[in-house]
Short mmCIF file of C-alpha atoms in Angstrom, two decimals:
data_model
loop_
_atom_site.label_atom_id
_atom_site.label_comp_id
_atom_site.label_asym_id
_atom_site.label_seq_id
_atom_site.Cartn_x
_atom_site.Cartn_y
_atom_site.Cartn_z
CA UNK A 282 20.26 -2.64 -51.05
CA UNK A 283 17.75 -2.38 -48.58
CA UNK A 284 14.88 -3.87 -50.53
CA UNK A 285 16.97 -7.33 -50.06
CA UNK A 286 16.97 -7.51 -46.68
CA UNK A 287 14.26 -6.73 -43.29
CA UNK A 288 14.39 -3.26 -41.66
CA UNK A 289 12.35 -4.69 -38.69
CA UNK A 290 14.97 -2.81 -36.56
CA UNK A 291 14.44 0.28 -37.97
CA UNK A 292 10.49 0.31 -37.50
CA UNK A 293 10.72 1.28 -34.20
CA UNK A 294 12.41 4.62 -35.12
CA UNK A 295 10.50 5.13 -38.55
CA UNK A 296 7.51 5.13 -36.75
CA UNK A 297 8.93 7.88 -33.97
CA UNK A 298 9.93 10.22 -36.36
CA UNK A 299 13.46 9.79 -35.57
CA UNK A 300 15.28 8.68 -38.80
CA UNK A 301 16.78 11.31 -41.59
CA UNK A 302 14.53 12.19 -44.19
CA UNK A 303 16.44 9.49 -46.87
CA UNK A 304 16.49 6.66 -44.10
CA UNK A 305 12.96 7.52 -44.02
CA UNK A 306 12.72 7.27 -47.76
CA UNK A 307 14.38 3.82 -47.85
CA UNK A 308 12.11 2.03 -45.22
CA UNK A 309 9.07 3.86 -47.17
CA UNK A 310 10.50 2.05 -50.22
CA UNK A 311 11.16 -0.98 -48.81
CA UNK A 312 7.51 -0.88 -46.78
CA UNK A 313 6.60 -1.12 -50.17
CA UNK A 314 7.66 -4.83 -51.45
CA UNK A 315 8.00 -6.28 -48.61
CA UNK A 316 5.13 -7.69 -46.79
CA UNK A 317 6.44 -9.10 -44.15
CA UNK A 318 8.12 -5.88 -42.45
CA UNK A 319 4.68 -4.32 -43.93
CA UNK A 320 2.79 -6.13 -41.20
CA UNK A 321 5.12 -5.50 -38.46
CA UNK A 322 5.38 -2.23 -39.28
CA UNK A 323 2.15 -1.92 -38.98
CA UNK A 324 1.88 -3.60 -35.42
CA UNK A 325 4.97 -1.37 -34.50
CA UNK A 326 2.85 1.93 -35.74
CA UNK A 327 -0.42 0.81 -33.24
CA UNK A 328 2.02 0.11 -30.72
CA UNK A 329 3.76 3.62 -30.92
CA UNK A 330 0.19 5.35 -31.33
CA UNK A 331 -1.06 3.45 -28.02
CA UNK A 332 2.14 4.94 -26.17
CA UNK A 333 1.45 8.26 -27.60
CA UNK A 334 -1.79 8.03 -25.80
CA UNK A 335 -0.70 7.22 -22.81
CA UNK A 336 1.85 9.72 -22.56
CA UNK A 337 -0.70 12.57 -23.43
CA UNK A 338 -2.28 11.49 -19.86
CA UNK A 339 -2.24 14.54 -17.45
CA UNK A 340 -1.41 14.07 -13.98
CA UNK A 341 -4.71 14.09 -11.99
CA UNK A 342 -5.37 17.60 -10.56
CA UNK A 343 -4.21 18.94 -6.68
CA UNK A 344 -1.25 16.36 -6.52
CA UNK A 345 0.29 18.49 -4.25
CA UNK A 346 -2.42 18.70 -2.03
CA UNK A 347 -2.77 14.68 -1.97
CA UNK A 348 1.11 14.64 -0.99
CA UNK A 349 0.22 17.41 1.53
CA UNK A 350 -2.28 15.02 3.01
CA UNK A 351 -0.04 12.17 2.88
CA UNK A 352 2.77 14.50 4.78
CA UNK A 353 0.59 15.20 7.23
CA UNK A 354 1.36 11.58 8.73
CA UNK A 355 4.61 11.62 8.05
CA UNK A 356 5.95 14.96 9.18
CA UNK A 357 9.44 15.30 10.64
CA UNK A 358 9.29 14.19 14.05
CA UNK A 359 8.95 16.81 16.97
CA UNK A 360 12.20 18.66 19.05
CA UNK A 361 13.63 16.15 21.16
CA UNK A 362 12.73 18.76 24.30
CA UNK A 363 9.15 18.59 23.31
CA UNK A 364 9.18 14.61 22.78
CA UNK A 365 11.15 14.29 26.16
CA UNK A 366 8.42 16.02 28.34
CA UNK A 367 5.65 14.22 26.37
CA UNK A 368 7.21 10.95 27.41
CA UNK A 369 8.00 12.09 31.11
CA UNK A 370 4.21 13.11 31.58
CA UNK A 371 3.18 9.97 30.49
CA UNK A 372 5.55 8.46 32.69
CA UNK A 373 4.42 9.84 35.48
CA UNK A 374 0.84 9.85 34.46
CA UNK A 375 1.13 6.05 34.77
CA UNK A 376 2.90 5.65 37.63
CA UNK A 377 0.27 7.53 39.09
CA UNK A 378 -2.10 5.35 38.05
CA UNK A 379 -0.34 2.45 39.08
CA UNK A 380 -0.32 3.71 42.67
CA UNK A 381 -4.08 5.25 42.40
CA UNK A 382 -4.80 1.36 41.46
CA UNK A 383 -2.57 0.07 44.33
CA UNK A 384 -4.48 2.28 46.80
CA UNK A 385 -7.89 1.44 45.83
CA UNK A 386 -7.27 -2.04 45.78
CA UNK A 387 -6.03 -2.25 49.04
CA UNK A 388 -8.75 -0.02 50.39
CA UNK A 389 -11.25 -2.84 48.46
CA UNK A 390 -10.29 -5.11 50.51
CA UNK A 391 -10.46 -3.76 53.41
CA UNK A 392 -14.23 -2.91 52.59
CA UNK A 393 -14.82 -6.34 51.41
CA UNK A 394 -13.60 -8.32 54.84
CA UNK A 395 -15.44 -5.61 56.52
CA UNK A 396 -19.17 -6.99 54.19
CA UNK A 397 -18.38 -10.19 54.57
CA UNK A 398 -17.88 -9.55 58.72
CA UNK A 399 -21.50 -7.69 58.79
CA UNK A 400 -22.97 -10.37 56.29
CA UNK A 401 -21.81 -14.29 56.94
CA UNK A 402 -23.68 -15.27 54.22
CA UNK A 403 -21.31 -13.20 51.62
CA UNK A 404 -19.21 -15.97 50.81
CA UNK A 405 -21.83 -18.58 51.13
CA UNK A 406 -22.17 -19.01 46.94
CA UNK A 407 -18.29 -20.09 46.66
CA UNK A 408 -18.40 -22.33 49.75
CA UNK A 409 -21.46 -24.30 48.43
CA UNK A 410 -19.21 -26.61 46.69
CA UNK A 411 -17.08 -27.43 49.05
CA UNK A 412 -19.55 -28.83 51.26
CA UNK A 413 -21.29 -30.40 48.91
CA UNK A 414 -19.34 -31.75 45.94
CA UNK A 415 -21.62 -31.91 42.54
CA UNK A 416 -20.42 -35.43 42.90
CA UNK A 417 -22.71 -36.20 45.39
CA UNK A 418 -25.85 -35.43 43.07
CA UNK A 419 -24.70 -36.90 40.03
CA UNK A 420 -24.49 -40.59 41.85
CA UNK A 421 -27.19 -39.69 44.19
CA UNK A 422 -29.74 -42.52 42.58
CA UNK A 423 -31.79 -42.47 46.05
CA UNK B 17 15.64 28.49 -9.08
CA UNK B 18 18.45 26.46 -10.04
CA UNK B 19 19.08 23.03 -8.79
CA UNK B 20 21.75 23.48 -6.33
CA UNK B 21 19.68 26.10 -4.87
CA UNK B 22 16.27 24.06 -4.83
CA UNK B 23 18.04 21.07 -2.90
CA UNK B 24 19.53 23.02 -0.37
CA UNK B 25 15.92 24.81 0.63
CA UNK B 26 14.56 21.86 0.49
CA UNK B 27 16.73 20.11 2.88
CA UNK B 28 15.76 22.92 5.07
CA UNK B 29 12.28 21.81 5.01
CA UNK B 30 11.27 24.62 2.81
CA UNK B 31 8.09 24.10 1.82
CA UNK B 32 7.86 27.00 -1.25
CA UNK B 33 10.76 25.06 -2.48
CA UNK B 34 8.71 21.15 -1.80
CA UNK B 35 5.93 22.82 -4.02
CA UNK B 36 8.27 23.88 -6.68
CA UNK B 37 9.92 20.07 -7.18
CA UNK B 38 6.51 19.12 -7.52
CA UNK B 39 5.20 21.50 -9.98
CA UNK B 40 8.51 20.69 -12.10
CA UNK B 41 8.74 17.07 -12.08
CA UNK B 42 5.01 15.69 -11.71
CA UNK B 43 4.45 14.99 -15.16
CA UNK B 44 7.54 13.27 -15.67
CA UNK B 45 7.06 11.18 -12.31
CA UNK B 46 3.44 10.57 -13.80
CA UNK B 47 3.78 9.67 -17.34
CA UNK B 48 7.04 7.39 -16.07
CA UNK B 49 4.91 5.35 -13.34
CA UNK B 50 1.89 5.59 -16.53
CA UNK B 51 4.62 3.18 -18.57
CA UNK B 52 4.89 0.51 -16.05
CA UNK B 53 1.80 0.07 -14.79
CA UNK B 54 -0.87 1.77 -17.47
CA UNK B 55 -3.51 2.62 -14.66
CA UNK B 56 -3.90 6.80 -14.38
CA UNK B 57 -4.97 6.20 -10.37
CA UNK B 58 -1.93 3.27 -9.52
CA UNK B 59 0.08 6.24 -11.95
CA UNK B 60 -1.07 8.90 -9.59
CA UNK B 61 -0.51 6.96 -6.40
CA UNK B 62 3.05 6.17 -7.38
CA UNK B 63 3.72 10.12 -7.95
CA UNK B 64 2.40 10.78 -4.30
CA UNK B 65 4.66 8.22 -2.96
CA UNK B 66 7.67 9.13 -4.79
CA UNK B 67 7.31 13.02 -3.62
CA UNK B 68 6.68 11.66 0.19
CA UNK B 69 9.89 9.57 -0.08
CA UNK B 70 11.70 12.78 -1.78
CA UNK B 71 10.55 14.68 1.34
CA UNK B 72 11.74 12.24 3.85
CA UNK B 73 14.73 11.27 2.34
CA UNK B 74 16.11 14.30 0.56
CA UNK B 75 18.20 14.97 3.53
CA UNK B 76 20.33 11.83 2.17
CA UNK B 77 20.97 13.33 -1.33
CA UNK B 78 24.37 13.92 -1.77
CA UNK B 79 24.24 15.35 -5.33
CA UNK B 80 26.22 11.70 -6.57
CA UNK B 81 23.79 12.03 -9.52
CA UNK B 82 21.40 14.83 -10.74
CA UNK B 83 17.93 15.43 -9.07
CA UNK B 84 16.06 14.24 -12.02
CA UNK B 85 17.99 10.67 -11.82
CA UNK B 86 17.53 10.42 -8.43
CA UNK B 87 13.41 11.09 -9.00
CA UNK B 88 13.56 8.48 -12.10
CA UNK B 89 14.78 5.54 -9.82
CA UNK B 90 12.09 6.42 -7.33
CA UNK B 91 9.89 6.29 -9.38
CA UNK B 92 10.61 3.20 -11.57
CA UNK B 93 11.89 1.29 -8.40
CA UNK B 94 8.47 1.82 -6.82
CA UNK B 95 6.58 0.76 -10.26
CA UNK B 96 8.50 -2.30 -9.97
CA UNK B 97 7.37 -2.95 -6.92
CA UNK B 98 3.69 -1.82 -7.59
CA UNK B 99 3.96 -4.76 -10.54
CA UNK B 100 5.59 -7.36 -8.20
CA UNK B 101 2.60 -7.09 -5.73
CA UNK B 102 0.18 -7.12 -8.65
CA UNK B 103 1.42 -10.05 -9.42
CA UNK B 104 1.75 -11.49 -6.02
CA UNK B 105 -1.81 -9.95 -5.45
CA UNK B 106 -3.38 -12.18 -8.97
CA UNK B 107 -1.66 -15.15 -7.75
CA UNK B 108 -3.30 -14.87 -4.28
CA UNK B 109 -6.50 -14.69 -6.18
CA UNK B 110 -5.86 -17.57 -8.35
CA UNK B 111 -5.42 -19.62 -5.77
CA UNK B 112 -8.38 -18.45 -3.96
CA UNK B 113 -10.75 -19.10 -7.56
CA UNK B 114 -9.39 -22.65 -7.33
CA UNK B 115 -10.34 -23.31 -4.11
CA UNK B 116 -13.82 -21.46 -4.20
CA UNK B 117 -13.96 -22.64 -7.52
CA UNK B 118 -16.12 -20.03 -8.62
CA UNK B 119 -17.26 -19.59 -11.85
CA UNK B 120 -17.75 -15.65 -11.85
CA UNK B 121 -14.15 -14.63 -10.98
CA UNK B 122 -12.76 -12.27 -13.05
CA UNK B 123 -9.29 -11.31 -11.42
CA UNK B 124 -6.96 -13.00 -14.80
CA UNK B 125 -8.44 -12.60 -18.78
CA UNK B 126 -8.94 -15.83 -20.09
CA UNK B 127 -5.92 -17.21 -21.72
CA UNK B 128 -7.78 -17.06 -25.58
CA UNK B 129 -7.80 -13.30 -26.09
CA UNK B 130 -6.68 -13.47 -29.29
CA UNK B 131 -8.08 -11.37 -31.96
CA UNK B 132 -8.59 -12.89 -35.36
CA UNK B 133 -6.95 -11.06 -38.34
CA UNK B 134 -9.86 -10.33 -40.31
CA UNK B 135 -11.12 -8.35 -37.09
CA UNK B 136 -10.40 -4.31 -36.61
CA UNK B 137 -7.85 -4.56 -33.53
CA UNK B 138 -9.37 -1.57 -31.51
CA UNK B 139 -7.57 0.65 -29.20
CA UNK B 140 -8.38 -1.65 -26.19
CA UNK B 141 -7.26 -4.42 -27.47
CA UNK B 142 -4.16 -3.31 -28.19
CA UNK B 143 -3.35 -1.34 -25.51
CA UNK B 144 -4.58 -4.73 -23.44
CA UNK B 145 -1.87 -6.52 -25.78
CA UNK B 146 0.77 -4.06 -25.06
CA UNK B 147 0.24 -4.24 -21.85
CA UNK B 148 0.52 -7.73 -21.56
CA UNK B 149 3.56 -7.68 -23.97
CA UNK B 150 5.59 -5.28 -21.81
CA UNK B 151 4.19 -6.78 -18.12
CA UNK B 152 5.75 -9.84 -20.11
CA UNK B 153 9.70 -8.55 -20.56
CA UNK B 154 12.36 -8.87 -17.95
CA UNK B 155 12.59 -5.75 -15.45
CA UNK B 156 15.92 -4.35 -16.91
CA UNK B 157 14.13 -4.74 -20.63
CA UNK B 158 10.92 -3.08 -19.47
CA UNK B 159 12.81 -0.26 -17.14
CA UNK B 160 15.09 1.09 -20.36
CA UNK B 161 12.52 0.36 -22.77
CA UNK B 162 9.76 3.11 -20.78
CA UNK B 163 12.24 5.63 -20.23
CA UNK B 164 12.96 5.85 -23.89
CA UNK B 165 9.63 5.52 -25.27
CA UNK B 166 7.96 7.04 -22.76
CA UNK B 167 10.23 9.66 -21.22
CA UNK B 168 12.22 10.16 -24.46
CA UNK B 169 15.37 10.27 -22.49
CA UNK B 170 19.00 9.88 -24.04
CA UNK B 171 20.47 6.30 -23.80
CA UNK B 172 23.00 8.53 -21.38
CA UNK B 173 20.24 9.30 -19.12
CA UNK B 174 19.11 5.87 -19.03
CA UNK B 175 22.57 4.65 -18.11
CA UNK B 176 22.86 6.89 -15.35
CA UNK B 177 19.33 5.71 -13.95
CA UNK B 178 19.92 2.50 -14.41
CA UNK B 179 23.00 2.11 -13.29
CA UNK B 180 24.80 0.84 -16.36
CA UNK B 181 27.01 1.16 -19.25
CA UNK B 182 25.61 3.15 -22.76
CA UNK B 183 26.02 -0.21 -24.30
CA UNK B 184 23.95 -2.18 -21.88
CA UNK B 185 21.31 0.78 -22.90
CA UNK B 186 21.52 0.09 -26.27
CA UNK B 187 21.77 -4.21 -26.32
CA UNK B 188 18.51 -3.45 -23.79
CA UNK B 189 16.75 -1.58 -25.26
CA UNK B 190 16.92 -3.32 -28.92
CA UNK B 191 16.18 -6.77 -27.08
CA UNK B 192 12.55 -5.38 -25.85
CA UNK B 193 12.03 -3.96 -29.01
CA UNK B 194 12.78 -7.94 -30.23
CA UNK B 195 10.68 -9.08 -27.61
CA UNK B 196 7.79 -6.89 -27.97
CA UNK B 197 7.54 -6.75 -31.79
CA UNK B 198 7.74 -10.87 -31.62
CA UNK B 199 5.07 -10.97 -28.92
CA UNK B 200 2.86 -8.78 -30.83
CA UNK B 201 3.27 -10.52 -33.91
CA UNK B 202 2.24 -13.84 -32.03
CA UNK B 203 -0.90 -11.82 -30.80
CA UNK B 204 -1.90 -11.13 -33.93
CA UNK B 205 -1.48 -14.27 -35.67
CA UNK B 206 -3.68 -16.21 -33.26
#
């Protein structure tokens, strides 16, 4: 007899709608004199009407557009053709710069020895030092 | 468009076809991620990245299992992992309360949320119970328990998604029900 014993395992279903019409009857019944499954039946029935809720949540409008924007950065990559000539250019686009650097640098110096013959003085600021250690004016107590 | 047909287009990059999947399984995707982690925009994030990964990777489906299964573990394999970093995120914070020890932090609820019994448990409360109550079971517990309750899918389904037998299904999902209704209880009483 089902009055005798708990039919805590059956809440879960009772409260779905998913048992028979007597099984139904027969928790009902027992729901009745028993207090115990009363109150967890009861716990059982907010928990099932808080799901309920949840489920009856609609998925935010434009999804697909959101995806479409996420797509955007993660679109199949490009024919290997079209990735191989992207990667040659910029090959070459930087070994061109390497020897546009090369060249200017060397032409630099040129124009810097050629200053530094018109002016004497150019180097004057790094020399300075050499000739006269900052030693000499930190013990300099004359 | 049948299902056969909708993979194939898709793994030619249709897009018509990328548009359909979505339309058709959005609100599953949704209210599944909606069962793990309860948040409509964390719900809605998980959908977008679970339709991205079908994009990229839907060149690998073999047809082993049905579309629909292979969407389900998406999507509950990525609301797993949206929990674990959650997690990992509030410890982070915890740790960084203690050390600032600062008196306004807010990241965890304060361990006496108990409602008294001669109070009206509202809806927040007990969807904040719930919450806790599921965020509380173990993964395999929580994973069969949502796609029954929320998805209303066959213990067969389940199986298939989870990669187990009907029984394990069955001795899972009765074992959150255990779990929940005793943690409830508990909440309750206090």
């Amino acid at each position: 007899m089902m009055n005798e014993q708990h039919i805590t395992d059956q809440l879960w279903e009772f409260h779905l709608g998913n048992l028979s019409e007597e099984e139904s009857q027969q928790v009902q019944l027992h729901l009745e004199v028993c207090e115990a499954c009363l109150r967890e039946s009861e716990v059982v029935k907010q928990a099932v009407q808080e799901m309920a809720v949840e489920r009856s949540q609609e998925v935010p409008p434009f999804l697909f557009t959101r995806i479409q924007g996420r797509l955007e950065s993660v679109r199949k990559p490009a024919p290997l053709w079209k990735r191989t000539l992207v990667t040659s250019l910029g090959t070459i686009l930087l070994l061109v710069s390497i020897w546009g650097g090369v060249k200017l640098g060397t032409m630099d110096v040129r124009q810097t020895s050629g200053t530094s013959l018109e002016n004497p003085m150019g180097n004057l600021a790094i020399n300075e030092m050499v000739n006269e250690p900052i030693e000499g004016y930190l013990f300099d107590f004359n | 468009m049948d299902e056969k047909q909708l993979v194939i287009d898709l793994q030619a990059g249709d897009e018509k076809a990328f548009r359909h999947l979505v339309g058709k399984y959005q609100q599953q995707v949704f209210r599944t991620a909606m069962g793990f982690v309860h948040d409509g925009s964390d719900a809605d994030d998980i959908a977008q990245e679970v339709f991205v990964e079908v994009f990229r990777s839907v060149d690998k489906f073999r047809g082993e299992a049905s579309l629909s299964t292979w969407i389900y573990r998406m999507t509950v394999n990525r609301s797993l992992n949206r929990l674990r970093s959650r997690k990992r995120k509030g410890f982070f914070q915890r740790i960084e309360a203690f050390f600032q020890d600062d008196a306004d932090w807010t990241g965890e609820p304060e361990a006496d949320c108990s409602i008294h019994p001669e109070t009206v448990v509202g809806n927040q409360e007990m969807a904040q119970a719930l919450q806790q109550a599921l965020e509380s079971l173990p993964e395999n517990q929580r994973t069969a328990f949502v796609l029954y309750h929320y998805e209303d899918m066959a213990y067969k389904e389940i199986a298939s998604v989870m990669k187990v037998s009907l029984a394990s299904v069955e001795s899972l999902i009765h074992r959150a029900r255990k779990n929940l209704q005793k943690k409830l209880m508990n909440f309750y009483k206090k």
